[in-house]
Amino acid sequence: MRKGILTTYETLLPLTERTPRLSLCEGNTPLVSLKRLGRELGVDLYGKFDGLNPTGSFKDRGMVLAVSKAVEEGAKALICASTGNTSASAAAYGAVAGIPCYVLLPAGKVALGKLAQALIYGAKVIAVRGNFDSALEMARQASAERGLAMVNSVNPYRLYGQRSASWEICDELGAAPDWIVLPVGNAGNISAYCAGLEQYKELSRISRLPRLVGVQAEGAAPMVRGVFVDEPETVATAIRIGHPVSADKARRAVELTGGEFLAVSDDEILQAQKRLASQEGLFAEPASCAPLAGLVRLKEMGTLPKGIRVVLVLTGNGLKDPDAAVQTIARPIEIDSSWDALSEVLPL
Ligand code: F0G
């Protein structure tokens, strides 16, 4: 039977005998060799397709641990703010645990698939007229004043569980890759990767740390600019964040590994999304395509070393946000209902 990450990584995670081993069989996602794009970019390229987790994003890795610990500690309800994926995951694991879940979303700025998920899993969904950063502040207050268990990445168990993706990559490759490239929003995941890799190095499961490269959208790039952004804006709504709570940890991750932060435009993100889908058969949501856009940018700038092994972290499934793909990239060809009309659009 397939295992979830609490069972697979039991000895590496902060579990006790009393921690319930919740599972939706999260983790163990495919590391796909991206041959065509790798050839074009001159590197040995892989995509860690975390969009194949149970709720369609990497958030499940941390949420399963955060919710299990919340149950262990006797929590009566969960709360989080989210750009969409965290709320979908919190709602699903809340359902598994049988405890109520409250989610605060920036009104009108969450991809429809993610909103549908939070609702169908039974969360109490509250749309806040404001952005993610203000919703997060409100969730923190609710947690402090009413004692709801906060399952955003300020909860240390979230980032602990998210380490598992870095372990899977190293286990599967038999060594650390040269680079790991990730999208950065609230800056938790890049921090979790760094912690996971440091833990693996201490255990001698890898001999060196890979270079961590964090990619942001130009309209929401506080890590690149070095100042918080009050009105973040990007088509990649998952990373539409101006005040990342894990900014300090993420900066340390990049410094420690000799990595860097860079920003790409919405246009570059959507081009990358199209390339990933049409050249490699992987449909990832816009935020998850920022890493490929970043790599393309580095190649154009002449700063991408040849022949290195690079893993792109594809954090979320493209099906969560079909509007982004359909509105900006592809249109169906509409024809009359006849063979003549069809024959005109087919190749000879
Ligand atoms: N990719 C996707 C698909 C995300 O949903 C997020 C964050 C990130 C990347 C960035 O990760 O925040 O750890 O730097 N989504 C959060 C949410 C904010 O609420 O779902 P990060």
Coordinates of C-alpha atoms and ligand atoms in Angstrom, one line a residue:
M1 CA 0.0 0.0 0.0
R2 CA 1.2 3.5 -0.7
K3 CA 2.4 5.4 2.3
G4 CA 2.0 9.1 3.2
I5 CA 5.0 11.1 4.3
L6 CA 4.4 10.6 8.1
T7 CA 5.0 6.9 7.6
T8 CA 7.7 7.2 5.0
Y9 CA 9.8 9.7 6.9
E10 CA 8.7 8.7 10.4
T11 CA 12.3 8.8 11.8
L12 CA 13.1 12.2 10.3
L13 CA 10.0 14.1 11.4
P14 CA 9.1 15.4 14.9
L15 CA 6.4 12.7 15.7
T16 CA 5.5 11.2 19.0
E17 CA 3.5 8.0 19.8
R18 CA 0.5 10.2 20.3
T19 CA 0.7 12.0 16.9
P20 CA -2.1 10.5 14.7
R21 CA -0.6 9.3 11.4
L22 CA -3.0 11.1 9.1
S23 CA -2.5 10.4 5.4
L24 CA -4.0 11.1 2.0
C25 CA -0.9 9.3 0.5
E26 CA 0.8 12.6 -0.1
G27 CA 4.4 12.9 -1.3
N28 CA 6.3 10.4 -3.5
T29 CA 5.6 12.6 -6.5
P30 CA 7.3 12.0 -9.8
L31 CA 10.7 13.5 -10.7
V32 CA 10.3 13.8 -14.5
S33 CA 13.3 14.1 -16.8
L34 CA 12.7 17.2 -19.1
K35 CA 14.7 16.1 -22.1
R36 CA 13.6 18.6 -24.7
L37 CA 13.9 21.7 -22.5
G38 CA 17.1 20.4 -21.0
R39 CA 18.6 20.1 -24.4
E40 CA 17.6 23.6 -25.3
L41 CA 18.9 25.0 -22.1
G42 CA 22.1 22.9 -22.1
V43 CA 21.5 21.3 -18.7
D44 CA 20.4 18.0 -17.3
L45 CA 16.9 19.1 -16.3
Y46 CA 14.2 17.5 -14.1
G47 CA 10.8 18.6 -12.9
K48 CA 9.6 17.6 -9.4
F49 CA 5.9 17.4 -10.2
D50 CA 4.3 18.2 -6.8
G51 CA 1.1 19.1 -8.5
L52 CA 0.4 15.4 -8.3
N53 CA -0.1 15.5 -4.5
P54 CA -3.7 14.7 -3.3
T55 CA -4.9 18.3 -3.4
G56 CA -2.7 19.2 -6.3
S57 CA 0.1 21.1 -4.6
F58 CA 3.2 20.7 -2.4
K59 CA 1.2 22.1 0.5
D60 CA -0.1 18.6 1.5
R61 CA 3.4 17.7 2.6
G62 CA 3.4 20.2 5.4
M63 CA -0.3 20.3 6.1
V64 CA -0.5 16.6 6.9
L65 CA 2.1 17.1 9.7
A66 CA 0.6 20.5 10.9
V67 CA -2.9 19.0 11.1
S68 CA -1.7 15.8 12.8
K69 CA 0.1 17.9 15.4
A70 CA -2.9 20.1 15.9
V71 CA -5.0 17.0 16.6
E72 CA -2.3 15.7 19.0
E73 CA -2.4 19.1 20.8
G74 CA -6.2 19.0 21.1
A75 CA -7.1 21.7 18.6
K76 CA -10.8 22.3 18.1
A77 CA -10.5 24.1 14.7
L78 CA -7.9 25.1 12.1
I79 CA -7.4 28.6 10.5
C80 CA -5.2 29.8 7.7
A81 CA -4.9 32.7 5.2
S82 CA -4.1 31.6 1.7
T83 CA -3.7 32.5 -2.0
G84 CA -5.5 29.2 -2.6
N85 CA -3.4 26.1 -2.3
T86 CA -2.8 26.2 1.5
S87 CA -6.6 26.6 2.0
A88 CA -7.4 23.7 -0.3
S89 CA -4.9 21.5 1.6
A90 CA -6.0 22.7 5.1
A91 CA -9.6 22.0 4.2
A92 CA -8.8 18.5 3.0
Y93 CA -6.8 17.5 6.0
G94 CA -9.3 19.2 8.3
A95 CA -11.9 16.9 6.7
V96 CA -9.6 13.8 7.3
A97 CA -9.1 14.9 10.9
G98 CA -12.7 15.7 11.4
I99 CA -12.1 19.2 12.7
P100 CA -13.6 22.5 11.3
C101 CA -11.4 24.6 9.1
Y102 CA -11.6 28.4 8.6
V103 CA -9.8 29.9 5.6
L104 CA -9.3 33.6 4.7
L105 CA -8.8 34.3 1.0
P106 CA -8.1 37.6 -0.8
A107 CA -11.5 38.3 -2.4
G108 CA -11.5 37.8 -6.2
K109 CA -7.8 36.8 -6.4
V110 CA -7.9 33.1 -5.9
A111 CA -8.0 30.6 -8.9
L112 CA -11.4 29.0 -9.2
G113 CA -10.2 25.4 -8.8
K114 CA -8.6 26.2 -5.4
L115 CA -11.8 28.0 -4.2
A116 CA -13.9 25.1 -5.3
Q117 CA -11.6 22.7 -3.4
A118 CA -11.8 24.7 -0.1
L119 CA -15.6 24.8 -0.4
I120 CA -16.2 21.1 -1.3
Y121 CA -13.8 19.8 1.4
G122 CA -16.2 21.7 3.8
A123 CA -14.1 24.6 5.0
K124 CA -15.7 27.8 6.1
V125 CA -14.4 30.1 3.4
I126 CA -14.1 33.9 4.2
A127 CA -13.2 36.2 1.3
V128 CA -11.3 39.2 2.7
R129 CA -11.4 42.5 0.8
G130 CA -7.6 42.9 0.9
N131 CA -4.6 41.0 -0.2
F132 CA -2.9 37.8 1.3
D133 CA -0.7 39.8 3.6
S134 CA -3.6 41.4 5.4
A135 CA -5.5 38.2 5.5
L136 CA -2.5 36.5 7.2
E137 CA -2.4 39.2 9.8
M138 CA -6.1 38.6 10.5
A139 CA -5.6 34.8 10.7
R140 CA -2.8 35.3 13.3
Q141 CA -5.1 37.5 15.4
A142 CA -7.9 34.9 15.2
S143 CA -5.4 32.3 16.3
A144 CA -4.2 34.4 19.3
E145 CA -7.6 35.6 20.4
R146 CA -9.7 32.5 19.8
G147 CA -7.1 29.7 20.1
L148 CA -7.7 28.3 16.6
A149 CA -4.7 26.2 15.3
M150 CA -2.8 28.3 12.8
V151 CA -1.7 26.2 9.9
N152 CA 0.1 28.8 7.8
S153 CA 3.8 28.3 7.4
V154 CA 4.4 30.3 10.6
N155 CA 3.4 26.9 12.1
P156 CA 6.9 25.2 12.2
Y157 CA 5.4 21.8 11.4
R158 CA 4.3 23.0 8.0
L159 CA 7.9 23.7 6.9
Y160 CA 9.1 20.5 8.6
G161 CA 6.8 18.4 6.4
Q162 CA 7.7 20.3 3.3
R163 CA 11.3 19.2 3.8
S164 CA 10.2 15.8 2.5
A165 CA 10.3 17.0 -1.1
S166 CA 14.0 17.8 -0.9
W167 CA 14.6 14.3 0.6
E168 CA 12.7 12.6 -2.2
I169 CA 14.7 14.5 -4.9
C170 CA 18.0 13.4 -3.3
D171 CA 16.9 9.8 -2.7
E172 CA 15.8 9.4 -6.3
L173 CA 18.8 11.0 -7.9
G174 CA 21.2 9.2 -5.4
A175 CA 22.8 12.6 -4.7
A176 CA 22.0 16.2 -4.4
P177 CA 21.4 18.0 -7.8
D178 CA 23.6 21.0 -8.6
W179 CA 20.7 23.5 -8.5
I180 CA 17.1 23.4 -7.2
V181 CA 14.9 26.2 -8.6
L182 CA 11.7 27.2 -6.8
P183 CA 8.9 29.8 -7.0
V184 CA 8.9 32.1 -4.0
G185 CA 5.8 33.7 -2.4
N186 CA 5.7 33.6 1.4
A187 CA 9.2 32.2 1.2
G188 CA 8.5 29.2 3.3
N189 CA 9.2 26.4 0.8
I190 CA 12.7 27.5 -0.2
S191 CA 13.4 27.7 3.6
A192 CA 12.0 24.2 4.1
Y193 CA 14.2 22.8 1.2
C194 CA 17.2 24.4 2.8
A195 CA 16.4 22.9 6.2
G196 CA 15.7 19.5 4.7
L197 CA 19.0 19.5 2.7
E198 CA 21.0 20.6 5.8
Q199 CA 19.4 17.7 7.7
Y200 CA 20.3 15.2 5.0
K201 CA 23.9 16.6 4.9
E202 CA 24.2 16.1 8.7
L203 CA 23.0 12.5 8.2
S204 CA 25.6 12.1 5.4
R205 CA 22.8 11.2 3.0
I206 CA 24.2 13.9 0.7
S207 CA 27.7 15.3 0.6
R208 CA 27.0 18.9 -0.4
L209 CA 24.1 21.4 -0.6
P210 CA 22.7 22.3 -4.0
R211 CA 22.4 25.9 -5.0
L212 CA 18.9 27.2 -4.2
V213 CA 17.5 29.6 -6.7
G214 CA 14.2 31.4 -5.8
V215 CA 12.1 33.0 -8.5
Q216 CA 9.5 35.6 -8.0
A217 CA 7.1 37.5 -10.2
E218 CA 8.2 41.0 -11.1
G219 CA 5.1 42.6 -9.6
A220 CA 5.6 40.7 -6.3
A221 CA 9.3 40.5 -5.8
P222 CA 10.3 41.7 -2.3
M223 CA 13.1 39.2 -2.0
V224 CA 14.7 40.5 -5.2
R225 CA 14.1 44.2 -4.5
G226 CA 15.1 44.0 -0.8
V227 CA 12.0 45.9 0.3
F228 CA 8.4 44.8 1.1
V229 CA 5.8 45.4 -1.6
D230 CA 2.5 46.8 -0.4
E231 CA 0.4 46.2 -3.6
P232 CA 1.7 43.0 -5.1
E233 CA 0.3 42.0 -8.5
T234 CA 0.9 39.1 -10.8
V235 CA -1.0 36.6 -13.0
A236 CA 0.7 33.9 -10.8
T237 CA -1.9 34.5 -7.9
A238 CA -0.3 31.8 -5.7
I239 CA 2.8 34.0 -5.2
R240 CA 1.0 37.4 -5.2
I241 CA 2.6 38.2 -1.8
G242 CA 4.4 41.4 -0.8
H243 CA 5.4 40.7 2.8
P244 CA 6.8 37.1 3.0
V245 CA 6.8 35.9 6.6
S246 CA 9.8 33.6 6.0
A247 CA 11.9 36.3 4.3
D248 CA 14.8 36.0 6.7
K249 CA 15.0 32.2 6.5
A250 CA 14.8 32.4 2.7
R251 CA 17.6 34.9 2.5
R252 CA 19.7 32.7 4.7
A253 CA 18.9 29.7 2.5
V254 CA 20.1 31.5 -0.6
E255 CA 23.3 32.8 1.1
L256 CA 24.2 29.4 2.6
T257 CA 23.8 27.6 -0.7
G258 CA 25.4 30.3 -2.9
G259 CA 22.1 30.7 -4.6
E260 CA 20.2 33.8 -5.7
F261 CA 16.7 35.4 -6.1
L262 CA 15.5 36.6 -9.4
A263 CA 12.3 38.1 -10.8
V264 CA 10.5 37.3 -14.1
S265 CA 7.6 39.0 -15.8
D266 CA 4.1 37.6 -16.1
D267 CA 4.7 37.2 -19.8
E268 CA 7.8 35.1 -19.2
I269 CA 5.8 33.0 -16.7
L270 CA 3.0 32.3 -19.2
Q271 CA 5.5 31.5 -22.0
A272 CA 7.2 29.1 -19.6
Q273 CA 3.9 27.5 -18.7
K274 CA 3.1 26.9 -22.4
R275 CA 6.6 25.5 -23.1
L276 CA 6.4 23.1 -20.2
A277 CA 3.0 21.8 -21.3
S278 CA 3.6 21.7 -25.0
Q279 CA 7.2 20.4 -25.0
E280 CA 7.2 18.2 -21.9
G281 CA 3.5 17.3 -21.3
L282 CA 3.4 18.8 -17.9
F283 CA 0.6 21.2 -17.0
A284 CA 1.7 23.3 -13.9
E285 CA 0.0 26.4 -12.6
P286 CA 1.5 29.8 -13.4
A287 CA 3.5 30.2 -10.1
S288 CA 5.0 26.8 -10.7
C289 CA 6.4 27.9 -14.0
A290 CA 8.3 30.9 -12.7
P291 CA 11.4 28.6 -12.1
L292 CA 11.5 27.6 -15.8
A293 CA 11.1 31.3 -16.8
G294 CA 14.0 32.1 -14.4
L295 CA 16.2 29.4 -16.0
V296 CA 15.4 30.7 -19.5
R297 CA 16.3 34.2 -18.3
L298 CA 19.7 33.0 -16.9
K299 CA 20.4 31.2 -20.1
E300 CA 19.7 34.3 -22.1
M301 CA 22.0 36.3 -19.8
G302 CA 24.8 33.7 -20.3
T303 CA 24.9 32.8 -16.6
L304 CA 23.6 29.3 -16.7
P305 CA 26.5 26.9 -16.5
K306 CA 26.5 24.1 -19.1
G307 CA 25.8 20.5 -18.2
I308 CA 24.7 21.0 -14.6
R309 CA 21.9 18.9 -13.1
V310 CA 18.9 21.2 -12.3
V311 CA 15.6 20.4 -10.6
L312 CA 12.6 22.7 -11.2
V313 CA 10.0 22.4 -8.4
L314 CA 6.6 22.3 -10.0
T315 CA 4.6 23.3 -7.0
G316 CA 1.0 23.2 -8.2
N317 CA -1.2 21.5 -10.8
G318 CA -2.2 23.6 -13.9
L319 CA -5.8 22.3 -13.5
K320 CA -6.3 24.5 -10.5
D321 CA -6.2 27.6 -12.6
P322 CA -7.5 26.8 -16.1
D323 CA -8.6 30.4 -16.6
A324 CA -5.0 31.6 -16.7
A325 CA -4.1 29.1 -19.4
V326 CA -7.3 29.5 -21.6
Q327 CA -7.6 33.3 -21.4
T328 CA -4.0 34.1 -22.1
I329 CA -2.5 31.2 -24.0
A330 CA -4.7 29.0 -26.0
R331 CA -8.1 29.3 -27.8
P332 CA -10.0 26.4 -29.4
I333 CA -10.6 26.6 -33.1
E334 CA -14.4 26.8 -33.5
I335 CA -15.9 25.3 -36.7
D336 CA -19.3 24.3 -38.1
S337 CA -20.5 20.8 -37.4
S338 CA -19.5 19.3 -40.8
W339 CA -16.8 17.2 -42.3
D340 CA -15.9 20.0 -44.8
A341 CA -15.2 22.4 -41.9
L342 CA -13.1 19.8 -40.1
S343 CA -11.2 18.8 -43.2
E344 CA -10.1 22.4 -43.6
V345 CA -8.3 22.5 -40.2
L346 CA -6.7 19.0 -40.4
P347 CA -3.3 18.4 -42.0
L348 CA -3.4 16.8 -45.4
Ligands
F0G1 N1 3.8 27.7 -5.7 C1 2.5 27.5 -5.4 C2 1.7 26.8 -6.3 C3 2.0 28.1 -4.2 O1 0.7 27.9 -3.9 C4 2.8 28.9 -3.4 C5 2.3 29.4 -2.1 C6 4.2 29.0 -3.8 C7 4.6 28.4 -4.9 C8 5.2 29.7 -3.0 O2 5.6 29.0 -1.8 O3 4.9 30.7 -0.1 O4 6.4 28.8 0.4 O5 7.2 30.7 -1.0 N2 1.1 29.5 -1.8 C9 0.6 29.9 -0.5 C10 -0.9 29.6 -0.4 C11 1.0 31.3 -0.1 O6 -1.6 30.3 0.4 O7 -1.3 28.6 -1.0 P1 6.1 29.8 -0.5

